Amino acid sequence: MTNSHAAGETQKSETPKFIVNTNISKDNVPESFVGELTQQLSKALGKPAQYLAIQISPGQVMSFGGSTDPCAMCFLYSIGKLGEQENKVYSKLLCDLMSKQLKTPSDRIYVSFFDISPGNVGWNNSTFP
């Protein structure tokens, strides 16, 4: 977005949220993970890091394919910037990052993508226009 857009226009497309649910322990989540995830996802989505919310929920009781080996179920929510082709790029980026940082194989990670409308996102006492 250019700086010529009104504040409301800039904000309405700047609301990504990424949630990671994993069965690895909190002790095995590197301190650098959230920062690297924020920077990489911000760059890939083309949205400022200041609007990106990240939630990591380690130590979950989970299985994948009947096994309790390390796995993750993730959710990326965004107003726009999602689609079949874009999601392939995001999936590779996120799986590679989680495989490297969380030692979770890419074939044990699901990432679900949700393109949400601005009126369905509450922020700062209202919703996005």
C-alpha positions as YAML, in Angstrom:
chain: A
units: angstrom
residues:
- id: 1
  name: MET
  ca: [0.00, 0.00, 0.00]
- id: 2
  name: THR
  ca: [1.15, 3.50, -0.68]
- id: 3
  name: ASN
  ca: [1.13, 6.25, 1.87]
- id: 4
  name: SER
  ca: [-1.48, 8.10, -0.18]
- id: 5
  name: HIS
  ca: [-4.24, 5.80, 1.10]
- id: 6
  name: ALA
  ca: [-6.42, 6.95, 3.97]
- id: 7
  name: ALA
  ca: [-5.67, 5.34, 7.33]
- id: 8
  name: GLY
  ca: [-8.83, 3.23, 7.22]
- id: 9
  name: GLU
  ca: [-7.98, 1.92, 3.76]
- id: 10
  name: THR
  ca: [-4.47, 0.95, 4.83]
- id: 11
  name: GLN
  ca: [-5.66, -0.75, 8.01]
- id: 12
  name: LYS
  ca: [-8.47, -2.75, 6.44]
- id: 13
  name: SER
  ca: [-6.05, -4.90, 4.47]
- id: 14
  name: GLU
  ca: [-3.40, -5.15, 7.18]
- id: 15
  name: THR
  ca: [-4.82, -7.70, 9.60]
- id: 16
  name: PRO
  ca: [-3.06, -11.04, 9.23]
- id: 17
  name: LYS
  ca: [-3.12, -13.49, 12.12]
- id: 18
  name: PHE
  ca: [-1.15, -16.73, 12.24]
- id: 19
  name: ILE
  ca: [-1.85, -19.42, 14.81]
- id: 20
  name: VAL
  ca: [0.37, -22.45, 15.40]
- id: 21
  name: ASN
  ca: [-0.89, -25.35, 17.49]
- id: 22
  name: THR
  ca: [1.85, -27.91, 18.09]
- id: 23
  name: ASN
  ca: [2.59, -30.83, 20.36]
- id: 24
  name: ILE
  ca: [6.23, -29.86, 20.84]
- id: 25
  name: SER
  ca: [7.06, -28.45, 24.26]
- id: 26
  name: LYS
  ca: [7.48, -24.74, 24.92]
- id: 27
  name: ASP
  ca: [11.15, -25.40, 25.76]
- id: 28
  name: ASN
  ca: [11.67, -26.58, 22.16]
- id: 29
  name: VAL
  ca: [10.31, -23.37, 20.60]
- id: 30
  name: PRO
  ca: [13.34, -21.16, 19.89]
- id: 31
  name: GLU
  ca: [13.10, -17.58, 21.15]
- id: 32
  name: SER
  ca: [13.85, -16.39, 17.62]
- id: 33
  name: PHE
  ca: [10.88, -18.25, 16.11]
- id: 34
  name: VAL
  ca: [8.19, -15.59, 16.56]
- id: 35
  name: GLY
  ca: [10.45, -12.80, 15.31]
- id: 36
  name: GLU
  ca: [11.55, -14.72, 12.23]
- id: 37
  name: LEU
  ca: [7.99, -15.86, 11.55]
- id: 38
  name: THR
  ca: [6.75, -12.26, 11.82]
- id: 39
  name: GLN
  ca: [9.38, -10.92, 9.43]
- id: 40
  name: GLN
  ca: [9.03, -13.69, 6.85]
- id: 41
  name: LEU
  ca: [5.24, -13.67, 6.85]
- id: 42
  name: SER
  ca: [5.08, -9.88, 6.76]
- id: 43
  name: LYS
  ca: [7.37, -9.85, 3.73]
- id: 44
  name: ALA
  ca: [5.48, -12.65, 1.94]
- id: 45
  name: LEU
  ca: [2.06, -11.05, 2.55]
- id: 46
  name: GLY
  ca: [3.31, -7.55, 1.77]
- id: 47
  name: LYS
  ca: [1.84, -6.28, 5.03]
- id: 48
  name: PRO
  ca: [3.60, -4.34, 7.81]
- id: 49
  name: ALA
  ca: [4.83, -6.46, 10.73]
- id: 50
  name: GLN
  ca: [3.11, -4.06, 13.15]
- id: 51
  name: TYR
  ca: [-0.29, -5.44, 12.06]
- id: 52
  name: LEU
  ca: [0.65, -9.12, 12.16]
- id: 53
  name: ALA
  ca: [-0.53, -11.14, 15.17]
- id: 54
  name: ILE
  ca: [1.22, -14.44, 15.95]
- id: 55
  name: GLN
  ca: [0.05, -17.03, 18.45]
- id: 56
  name: ILE
  ca: [2.11, -20.11, 19.25]
- id: 57
  name: SER
  ca: [0.39, -22.77, 21.36]
- id: 58
  name: PRO
  ca: [3.01, -25.41, 22.25]
- id: 59
  name: GLY
  ca: [2.49, -28.52, 24.35]
- id: 60
  name: GLN
  ca: [-0.88, -29.41, 22.83]
- id: 61
  name: VAL
  ca: [-2.24, -32.95, 23.00]
- id: 62
  name: MET
  ca: [-2.21, -33.78, 19.29]
- id: 63
  name: SER
  ca: [-1.72, -36.57, 16.82]
- id: 64
  name: PHE
  ca: [-1.25, -36.61, 13.06]
- id: 65
  name: GLY
  ca: [-1.88, -39.80, 11.11]
- id: 66
  name: GLY
  ca: [-2.30, -41.69, 14.38]
- id: 67
  name: SER
  ca: [1.16, -40.71, 15.64]
- id: 68
  name: THR
  ca: [2.07, -38.28, 18.42]
- id: 69
  name: ASP
  ca: [5.43, -37.45, 16.79]
- id: 70
  name: PRO
  ca: [5.97, -33.68, 16.36]
- id: 71
  name: CYS
  ca: [3.17, -32.11, 14.33]
- id: 72
  name: ALA
  ca: [1.43, -28.78, 13.84]
- id: 73
  name: MET
  ca: [-1.96, -27.45, 12.79]
- id: 74
  name: CYS
  ca: [-1.81, -23.84, 11.69]
- id: 75
  name: PHE
  ca: [-4.27, -21.16, 10.64]
- id: 76
  name: LEU
  ca: [-3.53, -18.05, 8.60]
- id: 77
  name: TYR
  ca: [-6.25, -15.39, 8.60]
- id: 78
  name: SER
  ca: [-6.01, -12.34, 6.38]
- id: 79
  name: ILE
  ca: [-8.19, -9.71, 4.77]
- id: 80
  name: GLY
  ca: [-7.15, -10.33, 1.19]
- id: 81
  name: LYS
  ca: [-3.76, -11.50, -0.09]
- id: 82
  name: LEU
  ca: [-4.87, -15.15, -0.03]
- id: 83
  name: GLY
  ca: [-5.73, -17.44, -2.94]
- id: 84
  name: GLU
  ca: [-4.80, -20.79, -4.43]
- id: 85
  name: GLN
  ca: [-1.50, -19.64, -5.96]
- id: 86
  name: GLU
  ca: [-0.50, -17.36, -3.07]
- id: 87
  name: ASN
  ca: [-1.31, -20.05, -0.51]
- id: 88
  name: LYS
  ca: [1.15, -22.46, -2.15]
- id: 89
  name: VAL
  ca: [3.90, -19.88, -1.59]
- id: 90
  name: TYR
  ca: [2.81, -19.29, 2.02]
- id: 91
  name: SER
  ca: [2.55, -23.02, 2.71]
- id: 92
  name: LYS
  ca: [6.12, -23.63, 1.51]
- id: 93
  name: LEU
  ca: [7.45, -20.66, 3.47]
- id: 94
  name: LEU
  ca: [5.66, -21.63, 6.69]
- id: 95
  name: CYS
  ca: [6.38, -25.37, 6.46]
- id: 96
  name: ASP
  ca: [10.06, -24.71, 5.73]
- id: 97
  name: LEU
  ca: [10.31, -22.31, 8.67]
- id: 98
  name: MET
  ca: [8.53, -24.65, 11.10]
- id: 99
  name: SER
  ca: [10.55, -27.63, 9.90]
- id: 100
  name: LYS
  ca: [13.76, -25.69, 10.52]
- id: 101
  name: GLN
  ca: [12.82, -23.94, 13.78]
- id: 102
  name: LEU
  ca: [10.43, -26.44, 15.39]
- id: 103
  name: LYS
  ca: [11.99, -29.63, 13.98]
- id: 104
  name: THR
  ca: [8.57, -30.65, 12.67]
- id: 105
  name: PRO
  ca: [8.54, -32.40, 9.27]
- id: 106
  name: SER
  ca: [6.58, -30.58, 6.57]
- id: 107
  name: ASP
  ca: [4.45, -33.66, 5.95]
- id: 108
  name: ARG
  ca: [3.21, -33.40, 9.55]
- id: 109
  name: ILE
  ca: [2.01, -29.81, 9.25]
- id: 110
  name: TYR
  ca: [-1.40, -28.62, 8.09]
- id: 111
  name: VAL
  ca: [-1.89, -24.94, 7.26]
- id: 112
  name: SER
  ca: [-5.45, -23.71, 6.72]
- id: 113
  name: PHE
  ca: [-6.04, -20.35, 5.04]
- id: 114
  name: PHE
  ca: [-8.95, -18.02, 5.77]
- id: 115
  name: ASP
  ca: [-9.67, -14.92, 3.66]
- id: 116
  name: ILE
  ca: [-11.97, -12.92, 5.92]
- id: 117
  name: SER
  ca: [-14.08, -9.89, 5.18]
- id: 118
  name: PRO
  ca: [-13.19, -6.60, 6.92]
- id: 119
  name: GLY
  ca: [-16.54, -6.41, 8.72]
- id: 120
  name: ASN
  ca: [-15.80, -9.73, 10.43]
- id: 121
  name: VAL
  ca: [-12.63, -8.44, 12.13]
- id: 122
  name: GLY
  ca: [-12.91, -6.40, 15.31]
- id: 123
  name: TRP
  ca: [-10.08, -4.04, 16.26]
- id: 124
  name: ASN
  ca: [-9.73, -0.85, 18.28]
- id: 125
  name: ASN
  ca: [-13.38, -0.70, 19.43]
- id: 126
  name: SER
  ca: [-14.88, -1.33, 15.99]
- id: 127
  name: THR
  ca: [-14.52, -3.43, 12.86]
- id: 128
  name: PHE
  ca: [-12.60, -2.70, 9.70]
- id: 129
  name: PRO
  ca: [-14.43, -0.74, 6.99]
...
